Amino acid sequence: MKGSHSIEVVYFAQLDSAEEMIKLNLEDHSTSGWFTEAEAVSLNHNDTDDEVTVIKKGFALLRGEPIAC
């Protein structure tokens, strides 16, 4: 919706090639970014938020840690 604002975490990934190879459809995305776990968590104002929980689980998976579902 025009005039709205949202932040979506779409992928947790480790890159095998240069990030310049990733192409975004500019009609769907106004901007994108790469964030560390701390940066991604800091974008949310409430550390108990469900989105923060998902972010932390995603980074734990990348580190190979077991997570509770």
Coordinates of C-alpha atoms in Angstrom, one line a residue:
M1 CA 0.0 0.0 0.0
K2 CA 1.4 3.4 -1.0
G3 CA 2.5 5.4 2.0
S4 CA 2.8 2.4 4.3
H5 CA 6.0 1.2 5.9
S6 CA 7.0 -2.3 6.7
I7 CA 10.1 -4.3 7.4
E8 CA 10.2 -7.8 6.2
V9 CA 12.8 -10.5 6.9
V10 CA 12.7 -12.7 3.9
Y11 CA 15.9 -14.8 3.9
F12 CA 18.5 -15.9 6.3
A13 CA 21.4 -17.0 4.1
Q14 CA 25.1 -17.5 3.8
L15 CA 26.3 -16.3 0.4
D16 CA 28.2 -18.5 -2.0
S17 CA 28.8 -15.7 -4.4
A18 CA 29.1 -11.9 -4.5
E19 CA 26.1 -10.1 -3.1
E20 CA 26.2 -7.9 -6.2
M21 CA 24.8 -11.0 -8.1
I22 CA 21.5 -10.7 -6.1
K23 CA 18.8 -8.8 -8.1
L24 CA 15.7 -7.3 -6.6
N25 CA 12.6 -6.2 -8.4
L26 CA 12.6 -2.4 -7.7
E27 CA 8.8 -2.3 -8.1
D28 CA 8.5 -4.6 -5.1
H29 CA 11.3 -3.2 -2.9
S30 CA 12.2 0.4 -2.2
T31 CA 15.4 -0.7 -0.4
S32 CA 17.2 -3.7 1.0
G33 CA 20.1 -4.3 3.4
W34 CA 22.4 -6.8 5.0
F35 CA 22.3 -6.9 8.8
T36 CA 24.0 -8.6 11.6
E37 CA 21.9 -10.2 14.3
A38 CA 22.4 -7.3 16.6
E39 CA 21.5 -4.8 13.9
A40 CA 18.3 -6.8 12.9
V41 CA 17.2 -7.0 16.5
S42 CA 17.9 -3.3 17.1
L43 CA 15.5 -2.4 14.3
N44 CA 12.6 -3.7 16.5
H45 CA 11.7 -1.5 19.5
N46 CA 10.4 -4.4 21.6
D47 CA 12.9 -7.2 22.3
T48 CA 10.1 -9.6 23.2
D49 CA 8.3 -9.1 19.9
D50 CA 7.5 -12.3 17.9
E51 CA 9.5 -10.9 14.9
V52 CA 12.6 -10.6 17.2
T53 CA 12.2 -14.2 18.2
V54 CA 12.1 -15.3 14.6
I55 CA 15.2 -13.2 13.8
K56 CA 17.1 -14.8 16.7
K57 CA 16.0 -18.3 15.6
G58 CA 17.1 -17.7 12.0
F59 CA 20.6 -16.6 13.1
A60 CA 20.8 -19.5 15.5
L61 CA 20.1 -21.8 12.5
L62 CA 22.9 -20.2 10.5
R63 CA 25.3 -20.9 13.4
G64 CA 24.2 -24.5 13.4
E65 CA 22.6 -24.3 16.8
P66 CA 19.5 -26.4 17.6
I67 CA 16.3 -24.4 18.1
A68 CA 13.0 -25.2 19.8
C69 CA 10.1 -25.0 17.4

